[in-house]
XYZ file of C-alpha atoms in Angstrom:
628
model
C 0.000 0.000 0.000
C 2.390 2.252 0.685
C 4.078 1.756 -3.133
C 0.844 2.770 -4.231
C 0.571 5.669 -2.304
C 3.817 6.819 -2.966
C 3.017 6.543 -6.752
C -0.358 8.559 -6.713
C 1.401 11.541 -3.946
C 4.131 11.831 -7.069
C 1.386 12.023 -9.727
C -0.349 14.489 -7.375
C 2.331 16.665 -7.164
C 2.967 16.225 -3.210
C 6.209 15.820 -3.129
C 7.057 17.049 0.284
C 8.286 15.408 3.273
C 4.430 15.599 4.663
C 1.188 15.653 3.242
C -0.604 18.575 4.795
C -3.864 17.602 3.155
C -6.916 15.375 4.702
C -7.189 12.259 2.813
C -10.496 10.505 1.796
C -10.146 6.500 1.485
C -12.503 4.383 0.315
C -12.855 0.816 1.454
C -15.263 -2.194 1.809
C -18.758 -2.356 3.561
C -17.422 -3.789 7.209
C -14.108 -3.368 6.513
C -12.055 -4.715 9.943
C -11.065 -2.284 12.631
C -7.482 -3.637 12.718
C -7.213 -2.806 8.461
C -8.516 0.835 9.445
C -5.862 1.346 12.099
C -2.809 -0.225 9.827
C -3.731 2.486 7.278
C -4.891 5.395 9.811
C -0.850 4.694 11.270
C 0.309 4.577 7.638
C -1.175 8.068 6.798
C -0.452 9.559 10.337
C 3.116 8.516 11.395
C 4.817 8.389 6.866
C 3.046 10.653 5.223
C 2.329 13.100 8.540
C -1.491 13.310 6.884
C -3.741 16.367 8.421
C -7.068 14.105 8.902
C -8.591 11.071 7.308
C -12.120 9.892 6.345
C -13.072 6.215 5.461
C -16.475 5.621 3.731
C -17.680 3.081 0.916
C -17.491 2.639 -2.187
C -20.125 1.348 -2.829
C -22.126 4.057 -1.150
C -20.560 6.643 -2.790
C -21.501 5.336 -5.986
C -25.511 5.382 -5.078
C -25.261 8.675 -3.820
C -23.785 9.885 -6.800
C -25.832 8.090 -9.374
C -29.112 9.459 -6.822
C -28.110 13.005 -7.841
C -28.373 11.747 -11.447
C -31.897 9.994 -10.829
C -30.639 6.800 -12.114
C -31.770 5.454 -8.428
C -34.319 6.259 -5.251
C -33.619 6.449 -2.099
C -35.019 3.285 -0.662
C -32.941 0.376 -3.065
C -30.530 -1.993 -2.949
C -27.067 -1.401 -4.191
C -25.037 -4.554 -5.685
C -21.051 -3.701 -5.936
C -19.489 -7.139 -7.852
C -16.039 -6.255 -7.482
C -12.509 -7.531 -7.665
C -12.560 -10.340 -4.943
C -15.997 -10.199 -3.128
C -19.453 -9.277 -3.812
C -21.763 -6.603 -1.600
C -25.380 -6.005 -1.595
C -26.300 -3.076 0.418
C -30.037 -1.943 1.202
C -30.641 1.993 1.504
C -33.897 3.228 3.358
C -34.632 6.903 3.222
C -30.846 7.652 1.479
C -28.894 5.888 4.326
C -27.062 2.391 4.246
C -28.028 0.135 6.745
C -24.834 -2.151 7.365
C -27.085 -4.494 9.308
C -28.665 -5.764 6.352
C -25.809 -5.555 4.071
C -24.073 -9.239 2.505
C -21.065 -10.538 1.300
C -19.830 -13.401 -0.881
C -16.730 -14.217 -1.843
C -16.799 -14.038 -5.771
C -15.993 -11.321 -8.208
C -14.118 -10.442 -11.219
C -10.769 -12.330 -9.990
C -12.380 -15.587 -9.778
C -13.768 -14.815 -13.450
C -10.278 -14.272 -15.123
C -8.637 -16.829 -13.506
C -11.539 -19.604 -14.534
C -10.899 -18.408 -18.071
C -7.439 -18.321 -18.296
C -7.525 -22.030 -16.585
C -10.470 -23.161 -19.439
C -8.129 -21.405 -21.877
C -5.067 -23.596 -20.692
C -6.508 -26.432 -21.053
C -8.152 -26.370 -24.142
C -5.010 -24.490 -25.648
C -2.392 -26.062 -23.662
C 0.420 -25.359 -26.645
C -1.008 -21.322 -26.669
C -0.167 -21.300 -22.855
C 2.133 -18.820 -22.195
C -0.015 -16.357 -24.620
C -2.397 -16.208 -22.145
C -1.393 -14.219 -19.760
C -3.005 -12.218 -16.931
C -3.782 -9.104 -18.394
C -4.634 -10.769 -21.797
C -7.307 -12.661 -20.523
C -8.808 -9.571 -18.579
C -9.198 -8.398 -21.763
C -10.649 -11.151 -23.186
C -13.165 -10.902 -20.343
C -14.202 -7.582 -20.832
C -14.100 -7.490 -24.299
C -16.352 -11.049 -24.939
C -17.901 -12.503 -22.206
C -21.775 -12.078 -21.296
C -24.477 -13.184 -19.055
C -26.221 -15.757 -20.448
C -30.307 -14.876 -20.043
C -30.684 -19.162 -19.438
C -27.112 -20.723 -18.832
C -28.889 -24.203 -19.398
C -30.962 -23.492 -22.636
C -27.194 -21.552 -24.039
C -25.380 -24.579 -23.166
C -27.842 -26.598 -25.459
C -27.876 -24.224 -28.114
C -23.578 -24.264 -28.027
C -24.266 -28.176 -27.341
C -26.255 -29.087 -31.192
C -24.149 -25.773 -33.036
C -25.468 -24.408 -36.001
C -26.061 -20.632 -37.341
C -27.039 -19.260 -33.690
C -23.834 -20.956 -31.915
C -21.263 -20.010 -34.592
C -23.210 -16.046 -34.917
C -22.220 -16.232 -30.861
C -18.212 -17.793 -31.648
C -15.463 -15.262 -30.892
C -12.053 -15.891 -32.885
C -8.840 -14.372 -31.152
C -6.444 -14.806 -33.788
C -2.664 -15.117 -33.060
C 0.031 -13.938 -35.502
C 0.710 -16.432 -37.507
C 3.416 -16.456 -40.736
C 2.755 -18.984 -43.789
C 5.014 -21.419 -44.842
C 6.677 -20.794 -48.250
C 5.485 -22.683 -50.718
C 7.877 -25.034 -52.631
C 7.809 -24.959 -56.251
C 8.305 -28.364 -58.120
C 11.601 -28.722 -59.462
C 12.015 -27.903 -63.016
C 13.026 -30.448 -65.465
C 16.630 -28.912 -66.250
C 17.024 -28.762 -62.312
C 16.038 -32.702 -62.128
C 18.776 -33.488 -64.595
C 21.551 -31.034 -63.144
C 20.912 -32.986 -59.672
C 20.689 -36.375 -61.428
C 24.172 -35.284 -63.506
C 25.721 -34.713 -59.437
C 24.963 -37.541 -58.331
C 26.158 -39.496 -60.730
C 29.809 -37.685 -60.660
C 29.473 -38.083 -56.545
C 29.317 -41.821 -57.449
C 31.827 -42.123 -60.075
C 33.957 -40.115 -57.384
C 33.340 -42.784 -54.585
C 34.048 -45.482 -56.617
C 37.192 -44.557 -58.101
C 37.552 -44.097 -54.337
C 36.828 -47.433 -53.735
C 38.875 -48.718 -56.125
C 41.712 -46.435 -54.933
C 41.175 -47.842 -51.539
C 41.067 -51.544 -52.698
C 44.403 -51.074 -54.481
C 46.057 -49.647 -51.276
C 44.440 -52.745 -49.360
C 45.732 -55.212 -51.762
C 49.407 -53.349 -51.743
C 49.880 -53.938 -47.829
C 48.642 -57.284 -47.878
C 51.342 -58.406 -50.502
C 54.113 -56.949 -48.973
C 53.161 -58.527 -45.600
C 52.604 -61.417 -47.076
C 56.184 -61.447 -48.568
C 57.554 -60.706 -45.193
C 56.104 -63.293 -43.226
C 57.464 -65.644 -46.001
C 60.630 -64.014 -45.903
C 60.581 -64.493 -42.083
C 60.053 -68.414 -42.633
C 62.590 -68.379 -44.481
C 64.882 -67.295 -42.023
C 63.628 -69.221 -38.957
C 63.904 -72.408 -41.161
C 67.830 -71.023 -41.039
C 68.153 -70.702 -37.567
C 69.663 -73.358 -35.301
C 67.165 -74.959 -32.683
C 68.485 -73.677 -29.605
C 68.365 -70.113 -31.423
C 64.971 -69.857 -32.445
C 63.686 -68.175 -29.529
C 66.171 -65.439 -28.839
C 64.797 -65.126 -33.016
C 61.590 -65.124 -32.049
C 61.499 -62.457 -29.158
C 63.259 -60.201 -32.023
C 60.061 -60.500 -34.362
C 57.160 -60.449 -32.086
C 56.159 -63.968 -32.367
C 55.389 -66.436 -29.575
C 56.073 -69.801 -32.152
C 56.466 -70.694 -35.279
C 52.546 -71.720 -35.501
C 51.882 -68.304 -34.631
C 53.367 -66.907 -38.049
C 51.936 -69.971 -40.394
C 48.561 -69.080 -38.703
C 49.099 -65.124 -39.775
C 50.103 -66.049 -43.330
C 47.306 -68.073 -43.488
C 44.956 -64.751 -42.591
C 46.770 -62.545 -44.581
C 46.518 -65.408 -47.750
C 42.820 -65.247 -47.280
C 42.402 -61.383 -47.061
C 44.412 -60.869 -49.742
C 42.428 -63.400 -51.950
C 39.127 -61.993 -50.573
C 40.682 -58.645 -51.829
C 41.786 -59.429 -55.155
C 38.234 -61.724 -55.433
C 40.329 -65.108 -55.987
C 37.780 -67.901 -54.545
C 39.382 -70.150 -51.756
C 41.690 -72.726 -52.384
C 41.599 -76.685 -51.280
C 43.191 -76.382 -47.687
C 44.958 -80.138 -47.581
C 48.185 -78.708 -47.547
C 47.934 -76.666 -44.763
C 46.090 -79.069 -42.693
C 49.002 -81.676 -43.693
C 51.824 -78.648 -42.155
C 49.353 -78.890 -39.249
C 49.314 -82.603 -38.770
C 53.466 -82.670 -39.139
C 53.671 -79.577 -36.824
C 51.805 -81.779 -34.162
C 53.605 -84.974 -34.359
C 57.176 -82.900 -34.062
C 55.795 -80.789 -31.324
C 53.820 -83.420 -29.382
C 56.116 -87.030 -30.002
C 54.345 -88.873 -27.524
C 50.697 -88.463 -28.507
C 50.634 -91.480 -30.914
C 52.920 -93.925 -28.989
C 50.605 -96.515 -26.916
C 50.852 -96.434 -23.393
C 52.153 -100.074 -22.758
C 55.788 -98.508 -24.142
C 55.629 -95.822 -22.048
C 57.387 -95.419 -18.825
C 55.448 -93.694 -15.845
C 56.973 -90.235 -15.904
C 56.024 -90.420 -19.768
C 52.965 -91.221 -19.270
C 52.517 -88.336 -17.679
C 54.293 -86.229 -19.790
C 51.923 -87.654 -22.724
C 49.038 -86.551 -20.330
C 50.469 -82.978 -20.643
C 50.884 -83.208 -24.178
C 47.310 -83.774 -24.756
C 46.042 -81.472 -22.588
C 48.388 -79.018 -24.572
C 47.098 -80.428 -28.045
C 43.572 -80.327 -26.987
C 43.867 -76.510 -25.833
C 45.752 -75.257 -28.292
C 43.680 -76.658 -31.224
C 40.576 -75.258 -29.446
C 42.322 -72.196 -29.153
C 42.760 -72.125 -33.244
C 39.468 -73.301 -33.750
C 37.889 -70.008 -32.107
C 40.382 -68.525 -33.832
C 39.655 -69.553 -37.052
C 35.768 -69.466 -36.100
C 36.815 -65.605 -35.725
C 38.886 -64.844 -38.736
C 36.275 -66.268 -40.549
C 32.947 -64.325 -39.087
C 35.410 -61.308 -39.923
C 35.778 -62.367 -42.994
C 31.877 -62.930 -43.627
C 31.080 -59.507 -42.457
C 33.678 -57.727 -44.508
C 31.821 -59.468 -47.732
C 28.926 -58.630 -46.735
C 30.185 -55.109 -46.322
C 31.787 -55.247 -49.280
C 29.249 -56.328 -50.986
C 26.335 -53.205 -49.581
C 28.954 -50.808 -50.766
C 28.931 -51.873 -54.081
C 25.047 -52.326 -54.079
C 24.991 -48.354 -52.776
C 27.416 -47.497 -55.359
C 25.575 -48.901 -58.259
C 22.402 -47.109 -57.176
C 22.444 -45.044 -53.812
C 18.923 -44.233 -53.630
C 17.326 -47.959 -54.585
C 20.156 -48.847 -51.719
C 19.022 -46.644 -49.548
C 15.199 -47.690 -49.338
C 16.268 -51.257 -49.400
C 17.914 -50.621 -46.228
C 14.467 -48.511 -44.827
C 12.681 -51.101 -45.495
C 14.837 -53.833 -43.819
C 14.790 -52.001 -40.941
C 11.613 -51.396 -41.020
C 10.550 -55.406 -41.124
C 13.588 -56.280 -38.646
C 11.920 -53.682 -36.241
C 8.100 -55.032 -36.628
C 9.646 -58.439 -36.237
C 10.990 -57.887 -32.746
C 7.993 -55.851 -31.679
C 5.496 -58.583 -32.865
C 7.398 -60.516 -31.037
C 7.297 -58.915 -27.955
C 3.680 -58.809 -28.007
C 3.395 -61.861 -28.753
C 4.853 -63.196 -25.753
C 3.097 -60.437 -24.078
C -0.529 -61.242 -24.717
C 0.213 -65.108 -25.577
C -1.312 -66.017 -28.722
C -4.277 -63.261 -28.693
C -3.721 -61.485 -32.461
C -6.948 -58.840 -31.748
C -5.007 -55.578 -30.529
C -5.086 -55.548 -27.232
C -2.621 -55.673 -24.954
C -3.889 -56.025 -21.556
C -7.608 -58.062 -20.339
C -8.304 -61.042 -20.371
C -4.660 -63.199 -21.091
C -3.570 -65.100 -18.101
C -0.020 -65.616 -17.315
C -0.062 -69.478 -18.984
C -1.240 -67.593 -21.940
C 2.160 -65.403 -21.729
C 4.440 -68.123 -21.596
C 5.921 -70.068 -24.406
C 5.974 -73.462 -25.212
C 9.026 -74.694 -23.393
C 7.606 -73.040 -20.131
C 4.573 -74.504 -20.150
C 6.062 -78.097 -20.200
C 8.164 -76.555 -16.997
C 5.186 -75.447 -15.601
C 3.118 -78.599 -16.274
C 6.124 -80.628 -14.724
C 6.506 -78.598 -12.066
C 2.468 -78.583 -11.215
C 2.953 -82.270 -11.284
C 5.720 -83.025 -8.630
C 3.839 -80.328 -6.369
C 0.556 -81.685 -6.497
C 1.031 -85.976 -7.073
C 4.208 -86.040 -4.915
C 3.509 -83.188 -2.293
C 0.659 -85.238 -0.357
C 2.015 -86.331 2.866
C 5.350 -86.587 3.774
C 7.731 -84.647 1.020
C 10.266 -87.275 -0.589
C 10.918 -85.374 -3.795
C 14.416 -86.498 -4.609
C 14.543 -89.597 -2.935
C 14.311 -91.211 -6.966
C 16.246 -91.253 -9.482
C 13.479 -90.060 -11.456
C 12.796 -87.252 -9.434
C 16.270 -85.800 -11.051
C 14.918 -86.532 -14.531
C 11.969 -85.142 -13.636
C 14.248 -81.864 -12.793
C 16.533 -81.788 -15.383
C 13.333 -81.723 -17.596
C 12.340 -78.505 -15.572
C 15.522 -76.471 -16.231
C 15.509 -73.692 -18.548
C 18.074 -74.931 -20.845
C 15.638 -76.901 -22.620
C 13.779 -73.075 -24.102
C 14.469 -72.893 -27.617
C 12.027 -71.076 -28.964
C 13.913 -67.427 -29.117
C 16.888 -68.863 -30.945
C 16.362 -65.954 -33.685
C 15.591 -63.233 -31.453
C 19.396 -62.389 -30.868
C 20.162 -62.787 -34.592
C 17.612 -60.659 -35.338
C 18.382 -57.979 -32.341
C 22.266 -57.662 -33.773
C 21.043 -57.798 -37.593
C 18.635 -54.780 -36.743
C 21.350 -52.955 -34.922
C 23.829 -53.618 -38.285
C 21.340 -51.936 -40.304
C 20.238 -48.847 -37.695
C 24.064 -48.232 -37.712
C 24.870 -48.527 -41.653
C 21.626 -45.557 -41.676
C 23.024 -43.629 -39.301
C 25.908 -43.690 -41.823
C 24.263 -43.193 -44.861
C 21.315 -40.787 -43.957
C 21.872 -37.925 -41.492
C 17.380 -37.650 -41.249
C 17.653 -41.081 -40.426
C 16.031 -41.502 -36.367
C 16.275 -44.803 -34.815
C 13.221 -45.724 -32.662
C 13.272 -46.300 -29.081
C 12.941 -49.342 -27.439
C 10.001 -49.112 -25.033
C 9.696 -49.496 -21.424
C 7.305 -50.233 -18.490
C 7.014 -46.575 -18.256
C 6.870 -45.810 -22.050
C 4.524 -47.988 -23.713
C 4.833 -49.108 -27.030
C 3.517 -46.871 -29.999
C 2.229 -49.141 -32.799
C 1.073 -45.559 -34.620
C 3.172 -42.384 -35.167
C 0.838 -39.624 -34.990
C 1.342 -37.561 -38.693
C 2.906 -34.188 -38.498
C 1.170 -31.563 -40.278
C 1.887 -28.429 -41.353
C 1.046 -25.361 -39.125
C -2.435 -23.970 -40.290
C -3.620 -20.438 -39.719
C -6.649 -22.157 -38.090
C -4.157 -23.834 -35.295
C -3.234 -20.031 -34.705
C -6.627 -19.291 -33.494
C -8.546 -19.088 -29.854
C -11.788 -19.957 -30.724
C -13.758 -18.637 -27.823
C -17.886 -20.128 -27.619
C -18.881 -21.417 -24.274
C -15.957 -19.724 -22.422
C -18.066 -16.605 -22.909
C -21.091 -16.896 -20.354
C -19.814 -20.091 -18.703
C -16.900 -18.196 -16.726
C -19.381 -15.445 -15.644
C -22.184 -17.362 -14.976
C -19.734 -18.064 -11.264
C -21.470 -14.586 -10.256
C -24.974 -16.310 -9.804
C -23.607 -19.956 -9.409
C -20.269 -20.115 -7.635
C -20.296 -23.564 -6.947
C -18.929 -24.090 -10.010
C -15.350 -23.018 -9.052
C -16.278 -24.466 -5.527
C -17.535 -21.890 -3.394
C -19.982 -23.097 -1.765
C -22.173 -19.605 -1.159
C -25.251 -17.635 -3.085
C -25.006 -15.949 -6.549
C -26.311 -12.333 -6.917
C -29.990 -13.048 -7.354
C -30.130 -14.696 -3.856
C -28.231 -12.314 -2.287
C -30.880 -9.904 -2.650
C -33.079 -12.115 -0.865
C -31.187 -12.503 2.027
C -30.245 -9.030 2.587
C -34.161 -7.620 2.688
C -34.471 -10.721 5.114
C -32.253 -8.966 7.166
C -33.895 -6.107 7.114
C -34.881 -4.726 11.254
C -37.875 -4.171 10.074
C -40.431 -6.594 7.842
C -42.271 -4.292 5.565
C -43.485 -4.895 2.376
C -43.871 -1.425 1.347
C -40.667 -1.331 1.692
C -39.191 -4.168 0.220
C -41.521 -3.443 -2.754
C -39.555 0.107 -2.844
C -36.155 -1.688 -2.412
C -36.649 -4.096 -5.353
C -38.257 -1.301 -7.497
C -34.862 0.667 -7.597
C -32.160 -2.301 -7.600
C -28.597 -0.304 -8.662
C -26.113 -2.189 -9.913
C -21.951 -1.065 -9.720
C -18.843 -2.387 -9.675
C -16.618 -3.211 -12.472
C -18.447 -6.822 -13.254
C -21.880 -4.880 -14.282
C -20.357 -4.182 -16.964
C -21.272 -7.536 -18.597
C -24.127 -7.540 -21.000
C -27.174 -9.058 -20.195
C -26.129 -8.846 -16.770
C -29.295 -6.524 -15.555
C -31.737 -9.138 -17.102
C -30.557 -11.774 -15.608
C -30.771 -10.175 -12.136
C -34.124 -9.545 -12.580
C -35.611 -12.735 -13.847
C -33.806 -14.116 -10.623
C -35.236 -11.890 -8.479
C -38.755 -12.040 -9.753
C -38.205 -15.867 -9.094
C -37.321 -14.883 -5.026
C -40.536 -12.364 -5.437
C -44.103 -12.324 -4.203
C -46.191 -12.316 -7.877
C -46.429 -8.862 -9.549
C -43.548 -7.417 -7.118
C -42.470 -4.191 -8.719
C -38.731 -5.397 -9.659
C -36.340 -2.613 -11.870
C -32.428 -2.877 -12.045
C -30.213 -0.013 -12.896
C -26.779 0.252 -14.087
C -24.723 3.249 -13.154
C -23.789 5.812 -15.282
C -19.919 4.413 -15.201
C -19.505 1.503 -12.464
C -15.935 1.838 -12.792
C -15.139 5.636 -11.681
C -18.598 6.495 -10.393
C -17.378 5.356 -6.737
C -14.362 8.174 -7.462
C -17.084 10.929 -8.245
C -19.022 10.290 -5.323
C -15.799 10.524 -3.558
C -14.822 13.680 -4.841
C -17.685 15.267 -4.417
C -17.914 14.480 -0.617
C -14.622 15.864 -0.184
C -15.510 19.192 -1.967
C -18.181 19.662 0.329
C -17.472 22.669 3.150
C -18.827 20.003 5.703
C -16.320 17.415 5.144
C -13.922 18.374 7.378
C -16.192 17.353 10.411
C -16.254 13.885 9.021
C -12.539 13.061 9.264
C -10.829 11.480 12.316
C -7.781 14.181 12.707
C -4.160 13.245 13.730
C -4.672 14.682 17.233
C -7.503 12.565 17.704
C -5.165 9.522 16.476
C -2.664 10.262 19.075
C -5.207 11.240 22.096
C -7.920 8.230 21.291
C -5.881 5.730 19.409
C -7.005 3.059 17.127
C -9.863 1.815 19.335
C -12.107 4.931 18.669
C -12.037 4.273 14.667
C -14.371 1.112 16.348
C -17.328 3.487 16.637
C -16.089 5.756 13.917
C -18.838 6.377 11.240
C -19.040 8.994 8.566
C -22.547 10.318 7.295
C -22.560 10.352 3.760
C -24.017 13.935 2.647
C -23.362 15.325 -0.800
C-alpha cells in the first residue's frame, strides 16, 4: 500500500516530506477495525497526513448516481467487485450495514476460470495467455447468459445461432513458403551430381582396394621371408629369433600367413583354395611338437605317461584355441563381404540402396515388436494388450512343459510326507524342468544384432535417419506415429464459444469453481431478510430501484438476468427494476470527490490529534454520514 501511495502523492504533485492535506479513502462495507488502524498509522506517522475519512465505495456510488436519478432512495445497491461481492439496502438515502451481505466471488475468480479453461483447451497457446490478456478477453467477450442451461444446449447441437455467438482471437501467424516443383533442367543437373558423386566414390573405392591389396602383398612377402629365415636358424636359437620378431612360435606366423593369404584373396576376389596342404603342415607340426601323442601307453614309462598326459592337454587346448580362432577370422571375414558387398550395391544405385535398407529395418523392427507382443498377450492377435490373457497364456511353449512338470511333482508327490528327490526319477523329472531346454527365441538375438547392423549402416548413410526407441514399463509401445502436419492459420486461433457466459455465470452460481455460497440473485433475498424491520412497502420500494456497480456490471445481459432471478425470489407482480450506473468503474471516485468538496467534510474526518489522544480503538465506533 504504501508503493501505491507513494506513486499517486508523485502524480499528485505532493512531493514534500508531509502531506498537509486530509485524505479521503474508500474501502469495503465492514471493513475490519485492525485494516482501518494499519492504514490510519500509515497516513499519520509516513506521510504526517492532516485528517482522514473512510467511507464506501459502494455508497458513494448510489449517492452519486441518486443526484443523477438513475436510483431512489429506498434500493438496494449490488457492488461485484474484484474479490468479493456486496449487496447493500438503503432506506430513506442511508445504508443500513445491518442488512448488508457478502460473498466471496468477483471479477478475480472470473479471469482466472478463463485463463484455466483457456489452458486447457489451448495447452500449446499457454504462455499467450497471460493475466492481463485474458482480462481483456473478459471484458471485451464474455456475457451473461439470459438461461445458462438453454445456451449450453444451443452451443451443445451448433449451427447458425452458436457459430453467430463464436469469438475468434487470432494469433500472428506467418505462412510457410510454398515449394515450387523442381524444373526439369534442375532434375537433370541434380541427377548429372549424383552421378559424378558416385563415379567419385568409386574410383575411391577402387583407390582404396588397391592400397588394401598393396599392404597385404608386402606382408605377405615378409612373413614368407621371415620363414625363411627361422627355417635357417639353429634350434636352440629360435627363440632369442623369435622375441626379435614379435612372435610367440612358429605356428603363430603360419597361422598369420594363413589370414593374410585369405584377405588378400578376398581382396583381389580369388575364390578359396583346397586347404589339404595346410592341414598336412598342421598334422606334421603336431607330431614334431607333441612325439608322444601317438605312442601306446604299454611302451611308455610312468613319468612319460605323464608327460603324454600334458601333451594332450596341450594339443587339446591349443587346437581349441585355433578353432575359435579360425571361427573368428572367418565371421570377420563374412562380415567384410557382406560389407563389401552393400557398398557396391549403394554405389551402383544409392537411392534404390538406400530404401532397401528402410525397409529392412523397417521389417527387422516389426519383427521384434510382434514378437514382444506376442509373448506379451500369448497367442491373442486382436489388438489388445492387456484383459483377459492369463499368465499361462504369456508363456511359451518350453515353459509350459516346466510349468506342467513342475504342477505335477507339487501336487502328485507333495501329499504327505515330502520325498521329492529320494528317486532317481525325481532328477529326470528336474533336469526336464531347467531352462536350458527353451528354444524357442533362438532368432531373437540374430535378429536384435542384424537390426542394430542396419540402424548403424543408416546412421551412416542418412543424417534424417532416427532410430526408434525401445520401449519401457514406463513408455509404452507406440504401434502408430501420430502424422505431423503443417502449421495452419486455423491452429493459430482461440476460438472462444462457451468460455463466454460459462466463466461469468460463477457470479450467480459459484459452486462451479467451488464456493460453496449464493449468486447475486439470492443475495438480494437474504439481505431484505435482514432487514430490522419486515415491511413490504418497503421491500416493494427496495426491489423497485435495484442499482447495480462495480466493475463486473459491466457484462451484458447482466441486468436481465438479475431480474428474472429476483422475480423468481418475489411475491407475484412485485415491482422489480435494475439499474446500471452511469460508469460503475469511476462512479465510486465521483461520489468521492464530491464528498470531499463539500465545506462540511472536514467534520467527518478522524484528525491526527484525535489519532494520538484516542488511538485506534475509537475508529471502532467511527462512522461517517454520507451527505453530498
Amino acid at each position: 500500500m504504501e508503493y501505491i501511495l507513494d506513486f499517486a502523492f508523485d502524480r499528485l504533485g505532493a512531493n514534500g516530506s508531509r502531506i498537509d492535506h486530509p485524505i479521503l479513502i474508500t474501502e469495503c462495507v465492514c471493513n475490519p477495525v485492525y485494516s482501518r488502524s494499519k492504514m490510519a498509522e500509515l497516513l499519520f506517522e509516513t506521510y504526517g497526513v492532516r485528517s482522514v475519512a473512510f467511507g464506501v465505495d459502494a455508497v458513494f456510488s448510489y449517492k452519486y448516481n441518486q443526484l443523477h436519478g438513475i436510483c431512489e432512495k429506498d434500493g438496494l445497491a449490488i457492488c461485484p467487485g474484484f474479490t468479493t461481492t456486496h449487496v447493500i439496502p438503503f432506506v430513506d438515502g442511508e445504508p443500513v450495514y445491518k442488512g448488508c451481505c457478502r460473498t466471496n466471488i468477483g471479477g478475480y475468480h472470473i479471469t482466472d476460470y478463463l485463463k484455466q479453461l483457456l489452458s486447457l483447451k489451448y495447452p500449446h497457446h499457454m504462455a499467450r495467455f497471460t493475466w492481463e490478456k485474458v482480462e481483456d478477453l473478459k471484458m471485451e467477450h464474455c456475457y451473461i447468459a439470459p438461461d445458462y442451461a438453454l445456451e449450453a444446449q444451443l452451443f451443445q447441437k451448433g449451427g447458425k445461432k452458436a457459430e453467430d455467438k463464436t469469438r475468434c482471437w487470432q494469433l500472428p501467424w506467418v505462412p510457410l513458403p510454398t515449394e515450387e516443383p523442381p524444373s526439369e533442367e534442375e532434375i537433370a543437373r541434380k541427377a548429372a551430381i549424383r552421378e559424378r558423386q558416385g563415379q567419385r566414390l568409386r574410383e575411391m573405392a577402387e583407390a582404396k582396394r588397391s592400397s588394401r591389396i598393396n599392404e597385404l602383398e608386402n606382408q605377405l612377402h615378409g612373413l614368407e621371408f621371415l620363414l625363411q629365415q627361422l627355417g635357417q636358424v639353429q634350434e636352440e636359437d629360435i627363440p632369442s629369433f623369435l622375441s626379435e620378431t614379435g612372435y610367440a612360435s612358429k605356428q603363430e606366423i603360419e597361422l598369420t600367413l594363413t589370414k593374410v593369404t585369405q584377405s588378400l584373396r578376398k581382396a583381389k576376389g580369388e575364390p578359396k583354395p583346397e586347404q589339404a596342404e595346410n592341414e598336412e603342415k598342421a598334422d606334421s607340426c603336431t607330431s614334431d611338437k607333441y612325439p608322444l601323442i601317438n605312442v601306446p601307453d604299454n611302451m611308455l614309462t610312468p613319468d612319460q605317461l605323464k608327460e603324454k598326459k600334458r601333451q594332450i592337454f596341450l594339443k587339446t587346448t591349443t587346437e581349441g584355441r585355433q578353432r575359435a580362432k579360425q571361427k573368428c577370422v572367418e565371421e570377420e571375414l563374412e562380415r567384410e563381404r557382406k560389407t563389401q558387398q552393400d557398398e557396391e550395391r549403394r554405389l551402383e544405385n544409392p537411392q534404390l540402396y538406400l530404401e532397401q535398407m528402410h525397409t529392412k529395418y523397417k521389417e527387422l523392427y516389426e519383427k521384434i515388436e510382434l514378437r514382444k507382443r506376442l509373448k506379451t498377450n500369448g497367442g491373442h492377435t486382436n489388438g489388445s494388450n492387456s484383459g483377459g490373457v492369463g499368465r499361462g497364456e504369456r508363456l511359451n511353449a518350453a515353459q509350459r512343459e516346466r510349468m506342467r512338470l513342475l504342477t505335477t511333482a507339487a501336487f502328485d508327490r507333495g501329499k504327505g510326507e515330502d520325498t521329492f528327490g529320494a528317486k532317481d526319477e525325481d532328477w529326470q523329472l528336474y533336469k526336464l524342468m531347467g531352462k536350458d531346454n527353451d528354444d524357442d527365441d533362438d532368432g531373437a538375438d540374430e535378429d536384435e544384432a542384424e537390426l542394430a547392423r542396419v540402424s548403424s549402416r543408416l546412421q551412416e548413410i542418412d543424417s534424417t535417419f532416427v532410430p526408434k526407441l525401445e520401449p519401457t514399463a514406463s513408455q509404452p509401445t507406440i504401434t502408430e506415429v501420430p502424422h505431423v502436419h503443417p502449421l495452419t492459420k486455423e491452429d493459430f486461433q482461440i476460438v472462444l464459444g462457451v468460455e463466454r457466459f460459462r466463466c461469468p455465470e460463477i457470479l450467480f452460481h459459484p459452486n462451479l469453481v467451488g464456493i460453496d455460497q449464493v449468486g447475486l440473485d439470492e443475495m438480494t433475498g437474504v439481505s431484505i431478510r435482514r432487514l430490522p424491520s419486515k415491511d413490504k412497502a418497503l421491500e416493494n420500494r427496495l426491489t423497485s430501484s435495484v442499482f447495480m456497480t462495480g466493475g463486473c456490471s459491466l457484462f451484458p445481459g447482466i441486468n436481465e438476468r438479475l431480474e428474472a432471478g429476483i422475480r423468481m425470489l418475489r411475491p407475484c407482480g412485485s415491482p422489480i427494476k435494475v439499474a446500471r450506473a452511469l460508469d460503475p468503474v469511476l462512479d465510486a471516485w465521483r461520489g468521492a470527490s464530491l464528498y470531499a468538496a463539500n465545506s462540511r467534510f472536514h467534520q467527518q474526518t478522524f484528525s491526527r490529534a484525535d489519532y494520538y489522544e484516542k488511538g485506534e480503538d475509537w475508529l471502532r465506533r467511527y462512522q461517517v454520514r454520507y451527505t453530498l
